[in-house]
Backbone as JSON, one array per atom type, in Angstrom:
{
  "sequence": "XXXXXXXXXXXXXXXXXXXXXXXXXXXXXXXXXXXXXXXXXXXXXXXXXXXXXXXXXXXXXXXXXXXXXXXXXXXXXXXXXXXXXXXXXXXXXXXXXXXXXXXXXXXXXXXXXXXXXXXXXXXXXXXXXXXXXXXXXXXXXXXXXXXXXXXXXXXXXXXXXXXXXXXXXXXXXXXXXXXXXXXXXXXXXXXXXXXXXXXXXXXXXXXXXXXXXXXXXXXXXXXXXXXXXXXXXXXXXXXXXXXXXXX",
  "N": [[-13.4, 5.96, 6.84], [-11.16, 3.51, 5.74], [-7.81, 3.17, 5.11], [-5.21, 1.31, 3.82], [-1.79, 1.21, 3.75], [0.48, -0.27, 1.68], [3.47, -1.88, 0.77], [6.84, -2.41, -0.49], [9.83, -2.83, 1.54], [11.29, 0.23, 2.37], [9.79, 1.73, 0.63], [8.46, 3.84, 1.66], [6.18, 3.78, 3.31], [5.6, 4.23, 6.09], [6.46, 6.88, 6.6], [4.84, 8.23, 4.77], [2.31, 7.58, 5.75], [2.32, 9.01, 8.18], [2.64, 11.71, 7.25], [0.51, 12.07, 5.44], [-1.59, 11.67, 7.18], [-1.22, 13.9, 8.82], [-1.75, 15.91, 6.99], [-4.49, 15.42, 6.51], [-5.54, 15.91, 9.07], [-4.98, 18.63, 9.35], [-6.78, 19.58, 7.59], [-9.14, 19.34, 8.84], [-10.12, 16.77, 9.42], [-10.82, 13.87, 11.42], [-8.4, 11.7, 12.45], [-7.19, 8.41, 12.75], [-4.56, 6.22, 13.69], [-3.03, 3.15, 12.8], [-0.62, 0.87, 13.65], [0.94, -1.84, 12.24], [3.38, -2.99, 12.2], [5.75, -4.99, 13.58], [8.42, -4.68, 13.78], [9.32, -2.07, 13.65], [11.07, 0.7, 15.04], [10.82, 3.48, 15.61], [8.2, 5.84, 15.12], [6.62, 8.26, 12.99], [4.25, 9.23, 13.84], [1.6, 9.12, 16.3], [0.43, 6.13, 17.27], [-2.92, 4.89, 17.44], [-3.6, 2.34, 17.7], [-1.47, -0.28, 18.25], [0.52, -2.89, 17.33], [2.87, -3.52, 18.56], [2.52, -3.39, 21.22], [1.75, -5.86, 21.91], [3.68, -7.67, 20.93], [7.11, -7.61, 19.89], [9.5, -7.62, 17.24], [12.18, -7.36, 17.9], [12.31, -8.15, 20.59], [11.89, -10.85, 20.35], [14.14, -11.53, 18.94], [16.01, -11.14, 20.89], [15.63, -13.43, 22.25], [16.92, -15.24, 20.78], [16.22, -15.7, 18.13], [16.68, -15.15, 14.57], [16.56, -12.17, 12.44], [14.56, -12.51, 10.32], [13.22, -14.82, 11.19], [12.26, -13.91, 13.64], [10.45, -11.93, 12.88], [8.52, -13.41, 11.45], [7.68, -15.13, 13.5], [6.57, -13.26, 15.26], [4.23, -12.53, 13.94], [2.95, -14.93, 13.9], [2.22, -15.06, 16.54], [0.56, -12.79, 16.71], [-1.53, -13.59, 15.08], [-3.3, -15.01, 16.62], [-4.84, -13.11, 17.73], [-6.32, -11.81, 15.81], [-9.1, -11.31, 15.42], [-9.62, -9.67, 17.61], [-8.06, -7.39, 17.02], [-9.33, -6.61, 14.68], [-11.83, -5.83, 15.64], [-11.12, -3.64, 17.22], [-10.19, -1.91, 15.26], [-12.56, -1.45, 13.9], [-13.92, 0.03, 15.83], [-12.32, 2.32, 15.92], [-12.82, 3.21, 13.36], [-15.47, 3.99, 13.55], [-15.22, 6.17, 15.21], [-13.65, 7.96, 13.86], [-12.78, 9.93, 10.93], [-10.95, 9.03, 9.12], [-9.07, 6.04, 9.05], [-5.85, 5.15, 9.16], [-3.82, 2.63, 8.09], [-0.75, 1.33, 8.74], [1.24, -0.87, 7.3], [3.39, -3.84, 7.7], [6.99, -3.44, 7.33], [8.28, -5.33, 5.75], [6.76, -6.41, 3.08], [5.9, -8.97, 2.27], [5.37, -10.27, 4.63], [2.92, -9.33, 5.42], [1.27, -9.95, 3.25], [1.46, -12.72, 2.84], [1.08, -14.0, 5.19], [-1.27, -15.41, 7.46], [-2.29, -13.6, 9.31], [-2.31, -10.93, 8.2], [-3.91, -11.31, 5.9], [-6.36, -12.38, 6.9], [-7.08, -10.31, 8.6], [-7.59, -8.14, 6.85], [-9.67, -9.24, 5.41], [-11.77, -8.78, 7.04], [-12.45, -6.25, 6.45], [-13.69, -5.52, 3.79], [-14.37, -3.24, 2.4], [-12.28, -1.54, 2.62], [-9.62, 0.58, 1.4], [-6.8, -0.17, -0.42], [-3.48, 1.04, -0.75], [-0.99, 0.71, -2.86], [2.33, 1.12, -2.64], [5.16, 1.97, -4.56], [8.6, 2.49, -5.45], [10.53, 4.92, -7.36], [13.02, 3.87, -8.12], [12.69, 1.23, -8.85], [11.78, 1.2, -11.39], [13.15, 0.6, -14.13], [13.15, -0.46, -16.71], [10.86, -1.16, -19.48], [9.33, -3.51, -18.81], [9.31, -3.41, -16.06], [7.44, -1.5, -15.4], [5.09, -2.72, -16.13], [5.11, -4.79, -14.25], [4.82, -3.33, -11.86], [2.24, -2.2, -12.08], [0.7, -4.5, -12.4], [1.2, -5.87, -10.04], [-0.2, -4.45, -8.15], [-2.77, -5.27, -8.75], [-2.53, -7.93, -8.0], [-2.3, -7.7, -5.25], [-4.83, -6.77, -4.67], [-6.26, -9.08, -5.35], [-5.22, -10.92, -3.49], [-5.76, -9.82, -0.91], [-8.38, -9.04, -1.09], [-9.36, -6.45, -1.29], [-10.06, -3.29, -2.83], [-7.41, -1.93, -4.61], [-5.13, 0.67, -5.22], [-2.47, 1.62, -7.35], [0.49, 3.4, -6.46], [2.98, 5.64, -7.15], [5.56, 6.47, -5.17], [7.64, 9.01, -3.6], [8.03, 10.95, -5.6], [9.29, 13.34, -5.7], [11.92, 12.84, -6.06], [12.31, 12.26, -8.66], [13.46, 12.99, -11.89], [12.53, 12.94, -14.58], [9.51, 12.93, -14.63], [7.37, 13.02, -16.37], [8.08, 11.25, -18.37], [7.9, 8.85, -17.01], [5.2, 8.85, -16.32], [4.05, 8.52, -18.81], [4.31, 5.83, -19.34], [2.96, 4.64, -17.17], [0.4, 5.75, -17.07], [-0.82, 5.25, -19.48], [-1.88, 2.45, -20.63], [-2.06, 1.29, -23.12], [-0.01, 2.46, -24.56], [2.19, 1.51, -23.12], [1.88, -1.25, -23.56], [2.24, -1.37, -26.33], [4.88, -0.57, -26.47], [6.14, -2.67, -25.12], [5.69, -4.71, -26.87], [7.66, -4.47, -28.67], [9.87, -5.4, -27.43], [12.52, -7.69, -27.51], [13.16, -9.77, -25.78], [12.48, -12.73, -23.73], [11.41, -12.01, -21.31], [10.31, -9.52, -21.95], [8.3, -10.37, -23.72], [6.64, -11.84, -22.01], [5.81, -9.79, -20.27], [4.45, -8.21, -22.09], [2.27, -9.88, -22.77], [1.01, -10.03, -20.28], [0.34, -7.32, -19.74], [-1.33, -6.85, -21.87], [-3.55, -8.22, -21.13], [-4.59, -6.83, -19.0], [-6.71, -4.81, -19.31], [-8.97, -6.47, -19.5], [-8.96, -7.85, -17.14], [-9.17, -6.09, -14.99], [-10.86, -3.09, -13.86], [-10.23, 0.2, -15.23], [-7.85, 2.06, -13.44], [-6.63, 4.9, -11.86], [-3.21, 5.88, -11.55], [-1.51, 6.93, -8.7], [0.55, 9.7, -7.8], [2.86, 10.42, -5.52], [4.33, 12.25, -2.77], [5.79, 12.25, 0.28], [7.45, 14.12, 1.26], [6.99, 16.6, -0.02], [4.25, 16.73, -0.13], [2.95, 16.39, -2.45], [0.36, 15.13, -4.48], [-1.35, 14.44, -2.4], [-3.91, 15.55, -2.29], [-5.06, 14.27, -4.47], [-5.02, 11.62, -3.55], [-6.76, 11.82, -1.39], [-9.08, 12.41, -2.8], [-9.44, 10.06, -4.33], [-9.89, 8.22, -2.27], [-12.28, 9.23, -1.26], [-13.99, 8.93, -3.49], [-13.96, 6.18, -3.7], [-15.27, 5.35, -1.37], [-17.72, 6.72, -1.36], [-18.86, 5.89, -3.64], [-19.51, 7.49, -5.77], [-18.12, 7.94, -8.0], [-15.75, 6.7, -10.43], [-12.46, 5.12, -10.27], [-10.75, 6.17, -12.12]],
  "CA": [[-12.67, 5.39, 5.72], [-9.97, 2.76, 6.13], [-6.8, 3.11, 4.07], [-4.06, 0.48, 4.19], [-0.61, 1.48, 2.93], [1.18, -1.54, 1.47], [4.59, -1.7, -0.15], [8.09, -3.05, -0.12], [10.68, -2.1, 2.49], [11.91, 1.4, 1.78], [8.89, 2.44, -0.28], [8.0, 5.06, 2.33], [4.84, 3.61, 3.89], [5.45, 4.83, 7.41], [6.56, 8.33, 6.46], [3.65, 8.71, 4.07], [1.2, 7.46, 6.68], [2.37, 10.15, 9.09], [2.46, 13.0, 6.57], [-0.85, 12.16, 4.92], [-2.45, 11.87, 8.35], [-1.08, 15.3, 9.22], [-2.49, 16.69, 5.97], [-5.92, 15.26, 6.76], [-5.86, 16.6, 10.32], [-4.94, 20.07, 9.08], [-7.98, 19.9, 6.81], [-10.32, 19.18, 9.68], [-10.58, 15.4, 9.57], [-10.37, 13.09, 12.57], [-7.55, 10.65, 11.91], [-6.67, 7.4, 13.67], [-3.42, 5.51, 13.11], [-2.84, 1.76, 13.21], [0.69, 0.33, 13.29], [0.97, -3.3, 12.21], [4.78, -3.41, 12.01], [6.35, -5.41, 14.85], [9.86, -4.45, 13.76], [9.68, -0.66, 13.58], [11.5, 1.26, 16.33], [10.27, 4.82, 15.8], [7.12, 6.19, 14.21], [6.42, 9.71, 12.88], [2.88, 9.51, 14.29], [1.25, 8.43, 17.53], [-0.59, 5.13, 16.9], [-4.07, 4.63, 18.3], [-3.56, 0.9, 17.87], [-0.07, -0.61, 17.96], [0.77, -4.31, 17.61], [4.07, -3.67, 19.38], [2.11, -3.56, 22.61], [1.59, -7.3, 22.12], [4.94, -8.35, 20.65], [8.04, -6.92, 19.01], [10.47, -8.51, 16.6], [13.47, -7.32, 18.59], [12.24, -8.94, 21.82], [12.06, -12.25, 19.95], [15.55, -11.67, 18.58], [16.74, -11.28, 22.16], [15.47, -14.82, 22.69], [17.77, -16.08, 19.95], [15.79, -15.83, 16.75], [17.23, -14.21, 13.62], [15.6, -11.13, 12.04], [13.42, -13.04, 9.58], [12.48, -15.73, 12.06], [11.58, -13.12, 14.66], [9.31, -11.26, 12.26], [7.49, -14.42, 11.19], [7.16, -15.58, 14.8], [5.74, -12.2, 15.84], [2.91, -12.57, 13.32], [2.31, -16.15, 14.39], [1.63, -14.68, 17.83], [-0.54, -11.85, 16.47], [-2.64, -14.27, 14.4], [-4.26, -15.46, 17.63], [-5.63, -11.95, 18.16], [-6.82, -11.12, 14.63], [-10.46, -10.83, 15.68], [-9.53, -8.57, 18.57], [-7.58, -6.21, 16.31], [-10.38, -6.19, 13.74], [-12.85, -5.13, 16.41], [-10.57, -2.35, 17.62], [-10.16, -1.05, 14.07], [-13.95, -1.05, 13.67], [-14.23, 1.1, 16.78], [-11.62, 3.51, 15.44], [-13.51, 3.66, 12.15], [-16.69, 4.66, 13.99], [-14.88, 7.4, 15.9], [-12.76, 8.78, 13.04], [-13.09, 10.08, 9.51], [-9.98, 8.2, 8.41], [-8.2, 5.14, 9.78], [-4.7, 4.88, 8.31], [-3.14, 1.42, 8.53], [0.64, 1.25, 8.32], [1.52, -2.31, 7.3], [4.8, -4.17, 7.99], [8.02, -3.02, 6.4], [8.45, -6.43, 4.8], [5.43, -6.59, 2.54], [5.51, -10.36, 2.19], [4.86, -10.66, 5.94], [1.51, -8.98, 5.46], [0.53, -10.58, 2.15], [1.53, -14.16, 2.82], [0.79, -14.56, 6.51], [-2.7, -15.42, 7.72], [-2.7, -12.43, 10.09], [-2.65, -9.82, 7.32], [-5.01, -11.67, 5.01], [-7.6, -12.5, 7.66], [-7.44, -9.0, 9.12], [-8.19, -7.34, 5.79], [-10.94, -9.86, 5.04], [-12.79, -8.18, 7.89], [-12.74, -4.9, 5.95], [-13.71, -5.6, 2.32], [-14.55, -1.91, 1.82], [-11.06, -0.74, 2.8], [-8.88, 0.91, 0.19], [-5.37, -0.42, -0.33], [-2.62, 1.91, -1.54], [0.26, -0.02, -3.1], [3.43, 2.05, -2.89], [6.42, 1.5, -5.13], [9.56, 3.58, -5.56], [11.03, 5.16, -8.72], [14.21, 3.11, -8.47], [12.35, -0.09, -9.4], [11.32, 1.38, -12.77], [14.34, 0.75, -14.97], [12.87, -0.88, -18.08], [9.41, -1.24, -19.7], [8.67, -4.61, -18.1], [9.16, -3.03, -14.65], [6.18, -0.75, -15.28], [4.04, -3.73, -16.15], [5.15, -5.48, -12.96], [4.29, -2.44, -10.82], [0.78, -2.09, -12.22], [0.1, -5.82, -12.21], [1.31, -6.29, -8.65], [-1.32, -3.85, -7.44], [-3.91, -6.16, -8.96], [-2.3, -9.14, -7.21], [-2.63, -7.37, -3.86], [-6.3, -6.76, -4.67], [-6.7, -10.48, -5.35], [-4.8, -11.6, -2.27], [-6.38, -9.27, 0.3], [-9.81, -8.84, -1.28], [-9.73, -5.04, -1.18], [-9.68, -2.47, -3.96], [-6.05, -1.42, -4.41], [-4.66, 1.59, -6.25], [-1.01, 1.74, -7.36], [0.95, 4.76, -6.19], [4.42, 5.89, -7.21], [5.95, 7.35, -4.07], [8.92, 9.71, -3.69], [8.13, 11.58, -6.92], [10.18, 14.5, -5.59], [13.27, 12.41, -6.42], [12.29, 11.89, -10.08], [13.75, 14.08, -12.82], [11.67, 12.86, -15.76], [8.25, 12.35, -14.19], [6.47, 12.87, -17.52], [8.46, 10.02, -19.04], [7.34, 7.75, -16.22], [3.73, 8.9, -16.43], [3.66, 8.03, -20.13], [4.21, 4.37, -19.25], [2.03, 4.21, -16.13], [-0.95, 6.27, -17.28], [-1.38, 4.81, -20.76], [-1.56, 1.02, -20.74], [-1.91, 0.96, -24.54], [1.34, 2.87, -24.93], [3.11, 0.55, -22.5], [1.75, -2.53, -24.26], [2.87, -1.22, -27.65], [6.34, -0.53, -26.25], [6.56, -4.01, -24.73], [5.6, -5.56, -28.06], [8.92, -4.32, -29.39], [10.95, -5.99, -26.65], [12.87, -8.99, -28.08], [13.47, -10.78, -24.77], [11.39, -13.53, -23.18], [10.82, -11.18, -20.25], [9.47, -8.53, -22.61], [7.13, -11.06, -24.25], [5.76, -12.14, -20.88], [5.23, -8.53, -19.82], [3.5, -7.81, -23.13], [1.06, -10.68, -22.62], [0.35, -9.64, -19.03], [-0.25, -5.99, -19.88], [-2.41, -6.94, -22.85], [-4.73, -8.79, -20.46], [-5.04, -5.98, -17.9], [-8.04, -4.2, -19.5], [-10.02, -7.46, -19.28], [-8.9, -8.36, -15.77], [-9.47, -5.09, -13.96], [-11.33, -1.81, -14.37], [-9.16, 1.19, -15.26], [-7.6, 2.73, -12.17], [-5.56, 5.88, -11.98], [-2.0, 5.72, -10.74], [-1.25, 8.11, -7.9], [1.94, 10.17, -7.75], [2.89, 10.95, -4.16], [5.58, 12.6, -2.1], [5.61, 12.61, 1.68], [8.31, 15.27, 1.53], [6.39, 17.84, -0.53], [2.8, 16.69, -0.06], [2.39, 16.23, -3.8], [-0.55, 14.01, -4.67], [-2.2, 14.18, -1.24], [-5.28, 15.89, -2.66], [-5.52, 13.19, -5.34], [-5.26, 10.45, -2.71], [-7.99, 12.11, -0.65], [-10.19, 12.3, -3.76], [-9.63, 8.64, -4.65], [-10.51, 7.6, -1.1], [-13.67, 9.69, -1.21], [-14.73, 8.29, -4.58], [-14.08, 4.76, -3.38], [-16.23, 5.12, -0.3], [-19.06, 7.26, -1.6], [-19.31, 5.25, -4.88], [-20.08, 8.49, -6.68], [-17.25, 8.08, -9.15], [-14.83, 5.58, -10.58], [-11.12, 5.44, -9.82], [-9.91, 6.53, -13.25]],
  "C": [[-11.41, 4.7, 6.23], [-9.03, 2.68, 4.93], [-5.63, 2.29, 4.59], [-2.92, 0.75, 3.23], [0.25, 0.23, 2.89], [2.32, -1.3, 0.5], [5.85, -2.36, 0.37], [8.86, -2.2, 0.91], [11.36, -0.94, 1.77], [11.02, 2.18, 0.83], [8.28, 3.68, 0.36], [6.64, 4.98, 2.97], [4.66, 4.4, 5.18], [5.51, 6.35, 7.35], [5.32, 8.9, 5.81], [2.42, 8.64, 4.97], [1.15, 8.66, 7.62], [2.07, 11.47, 8.42], [1.06, 13.14, 5.99], [-1.84, 12.35, 6.06], [-2.4, 13.3, 8.84], [-1.86, 16.21, 8.28], [-4.0, 16.62, 6.23], [-6.35, 16.01, 8.02], [-5.92, 18.11, 10.12], [-6.14, 20.52, 8.27], [-9.27, 19.55, 7.55], [-10.84, 17.78, 9.89], [-10.04, 14.78, 10.87], [-9.64, 11.86, 12.04], [-7.09, 9.7, 13.02], [-5.58, 6.62, 12.94], [-3.33, 4.1, 13.69], [-1.47, 1.31, 12.74], [0.66, -1.19, 13.38], [2.38, -3.85, 12.06], [5.4, -3.73, 13.36], [7.83, -5.08, 14.91], [10.27, -3.01, 13.75], [10.04, -0.15, 14.98], [10.85, 2.6, 16.63], [9.21, 5.1, 14.74], [6.96, 7.71, 14.17], [5.0, 10.13, 13.27], [2.64, 8.74, 15.58], [0.14, 7.43, 17.23], [-1.7, 5.02, 17.93], [-4.2, 3.14, 18.58], [-2.19, 0.44, 17.4], [0.19, -2.06, 18.33], [2.01, -4.52, 18.46], [3.75, -3.75, 20.87], [1.94, -5.04, 22.96], [2.93, -8.04, 21.96], [5.79, -7.48, 19.74], [9.04, -7.91, 18.43], [11.78, -8.52, 17.38], [13.45, -8.08, 19.92], [12.42, -10.42, 21.52], [13.49, -12.52, 19.5], [16.41, -11.83, 19.82], [16.65, -12.7, 22.7], [16.25, -15.79, 21.82], [17.36, -16.25, 18.51], [16.5, -14.82, 15.86], [16.18, -13.21, 13.2], [14.36, -11.68, 11.33], [12.56, -13.96, 10.43], [11.68, -14.98, 13.11], [10.34, -12.44, 14.1], [8.18, -12.25, 12.01], [6.85, -14.89, 12.49], [6.24, -14.53, 15.41], [4.34, -12.22, 15.24], [2.19, -13.88, 13.6], [1.59, -15.85, 15.7], [0.42, -13.78, 17.61], [-1.75, -12.51, 15.85], [-3.7, -14.74, 15.39], [-5.21, -14.33, 18.05], [-6.22, -11.18, 16.98], [-8.21, -10.53, 14.86], [-10.47, -9.64, 16.62], [-9.07, -7.29, 17.89], [-8.62, -5.7, 15.32], [-11.45, -5.39, 14.47], [-12.37, -3.74, 16.83], [-10.51, -1.38, 16.44], [-11.56, -0.58, 13.73], [-14.34, 0.1, 14.59], [-13.56, 2.4, 16.36], [-12.31, 4.09, 14.22], [-14.79, 4.42, 12.51], [-16.39, 6.05, 14.56], [-14.13, 8.4, 15.02], [-13.29, 8.91, 11.62], [-12.19, 9.17, 8.67], [-9.25, 7.31, 9.41], [-7.08, 4.76, 8.83], [-3.93, 3.7, 8.88], [-1.75, 1.36, 7.9], [1.06, -0.21, 8.43], [3.01, -2.59, 7.48], [5.77, -3.74, 6.9], [8.31, -4.07, 5.36], [7.07, -6.84, 4.3], [4.96, -8.04, 2.53], [4.95, -10.88, 3.52], [3.36, -10.42, 6.02], [0.7, -9.76, 4.43], [0.46, -12.1, 2.25], [1.32, -14.82, 4.18], [-0.7, -14.42, 6.78], [-3.16, -14.18, 8.49], [-3.15, -11.29, 9.18], [-3.85, -10.1, 6.46], [-6.33, -11.71, 5.76], [-8.05, -11.15, 8.24], [-8.14, -8.16, 8.05], [-9.49, -7.94, 5.27], [-12.09, -9.31, 5.87], [-13.21, -6.81, 7.4], [-12.72, -4.87, 4.42], [-13.88, -4.24, 1.65], [-13.33, -1.02, 2.0], [-10.42, -0.46, 1.45], [-7.4, 0.65, 0.44], [-4.61, 0.54, -1.23], [-1.28, 1.21, -1.66], [1.35, 0.95, -3.5], [4.62, 1.35, -3.53], [7.29, 2.71, -5.42], [10.08, 3.73, -6.98], [12.2, 4.27, -9.11], [13.91, 1.72, -9.02], [11.95, -0.01, -10.87], [12.51, 1.66, -13.67], [14.11, 0.42, -16.43], [11.37, -1.08, -18.25], [8.7, -2.34, -18.92], [8.48, -4.29, -16.61], [7.85, -2.29, -14.43], [5.0, -1.7, -15.29], [3.95, -4.45, -14.81], [4.5, -4.62, -11.88], [2.77, -2.36, -10.88], [0.11, -3.42, -11.92], [0.15, -6.26, -10.76], [0.22, -5.66, -7.79], [-2.57, -4.7, -7.57], [-3.77, -7.45, -8.15], [-2.61, -8.9, -5.73], [-4.14, -7.35, -3.68], [-6.83, -8.19, -4.56], [-6.39, -11.17, -4.03], [-5.57, -11.13, -1.04], [-7.88, -9.03, 0.15], [-10.27, -7.41, -1.11], [-9.3, -4.31, -2.46], [-8.33, -1.82, -3.66], [-5.65, -0.51, -5.56], [-3.13, 1.65, -6.19], [-0.6, 3.19, -7.17], [2.47, 4.82, -6.25], [4.76, 6.89, -6.13], [7.31, 7.99, -4.35], [9.11, 10.38, -5.06], [9.02, 12.82, -6.89], [11.61, 14.14, -5.98], [13.4, 12.11, -7.92], [12.54, 13.12, -10.96], [12.78, 14.1, -14.0], [10.34, 12.21, -15.39], [7.3, 12.15, -15.36], [6.8, 11.6, -18.3], [7.9, 8.8, -18.34], [5.83, 7.69, -16.36], [3.26, 8.34, -17.77], [3.46, 6.52, -20.1], [3.1, 3.94, -18.28], [0.59, 4.62, -16.41], [-1.62, 5.73, -18.55], [-0.98, 3.35, -21.0], [-1.39, 0.61, -22.2], [-0.51, 1.33, -25.03], [2.37, 1.88, -24.38], [3.07, -0.79, -23.23], [2.43, -2.48, -25.62], [4.39, -1.21, -27.52], [6.88, -1.91, -25.9], [6.56, -4.97, -25.93], [6.89, -5.55, -28.86], [10.11, -4.95, -28.67], [11.27, -7.39, -27.17], [13.06, -10.1, -27.06], [12.23, -11.57, -24.35], [10.66, -12.76, -22.09], [9.87, -10.14, -20.86], [8.2, -9.15, -23.16], [6.13, -11.37, -23.15], [5.06, -10.87, -20.4], [4.18, -8.04, -20.82], [2.18, -8.57, -22.97], [0.28, -10.29, -21.36], [-0.36, -8.3, -19.19], [-1.4, -5.99, -20.88], [-3.7, -7.44, -22.19], [-5.32, -7.86, -19.39], [-6.42, -5.35, -18.13], [-9.19, -5.17, -19.28], [-10.09, -7.9, -17.83], [-9.36, -7.35, -14.73], [-9.99, -3.81, -14.58], [-10.19, -0.81, -14.37], [-9.05, 1.94, -13.93], [-6.44, 3.7, -12.35], [-4.37, 5.5, -11.1], [-1.78, 7.03, -9.99], [0.24, 8.43, -7.9], [2.1, 10.97, -6.47], [4.29, 11.32, -3.7], [5.27, 13.01, -0.67], [6.4, 13.87, 2.01], [7.64, 16.58, 1.14], [4.88, 17.88, -0.38], [2.14, 16.55, -1.42], [1.51, 14.98, -3.86], [-1.48, 13.73, -3.51], [-3.67, 14.49, -1.56], [-5.88, 14.81, -3.55], [-5.85, 11.93, -4.53], [-6.54, 10.64, -1.9], [-9.2, 11.93, -1.57], [-10.49, 10.85, -4.1], [-10.32, 7.93, -3.49], [-11.98, 7.98, -1.0], [-14.51, 9.0, -2.28], [-14.95, 6.81, -4.3], [-15.19, 4.51, -2.38], [-17.62, 5.64, -0.6], [-19.68, 6.64, -2.85], [-19.94, 6.22, -5.85], [-19.2, 8.68, -7.9], [-16.36, 6.85, -9.28], [-13.43, 6.02, -10.17], [-10.18, 5.73, -10.98], [-9.42, 7.96, -13.12]]
}
């Protein structure tokens, strides 16, 4: 099984990759790790495949590039080896029960650069896990954005993607959040009451979701406590064995 963790900087992708991998290993699974972040300095896991062996963002910065330019340039370099990395991931998939892919800290690098898109096109059966943090959920339209963006990742990368609220251990009113994320009809009804143009747009988007995508459960995860790890394992199993839906 190939799982790709995707999310904005600070959403906890790398920490979750390490802790979920540890959880799987403790439950008897063979786990392989893939690091696709050229800018990360330290990892909480030992990668079986690491793009930093080819290029690092900081080495390019030493040559005079700024942080953003160095990151983009590093993926320009990696794009020449996309086929090679895809083959190595296939080998890891054959040897392991789970291959966990830790994507770049800057999500746009993975989603909008040919390296990330072409790499994932080689694995249409992979499962994407879109991580977002509680701090981005401040108003009703934010919930619509979070759910809809998971669908956009699905469209961009061509892989089934499940949304996952990470760092739930930091949330005081988790039931209040779940009410918006788990019940699209409730969220849509709440957005209908929003007087702003933003609220109207969110209402129209959320109203279209049932037609655009099959119902998918939202995961609630915490790398710190391990909450939701069993649910994530179940979703991955259902995705790969096709014996159940992702609701």
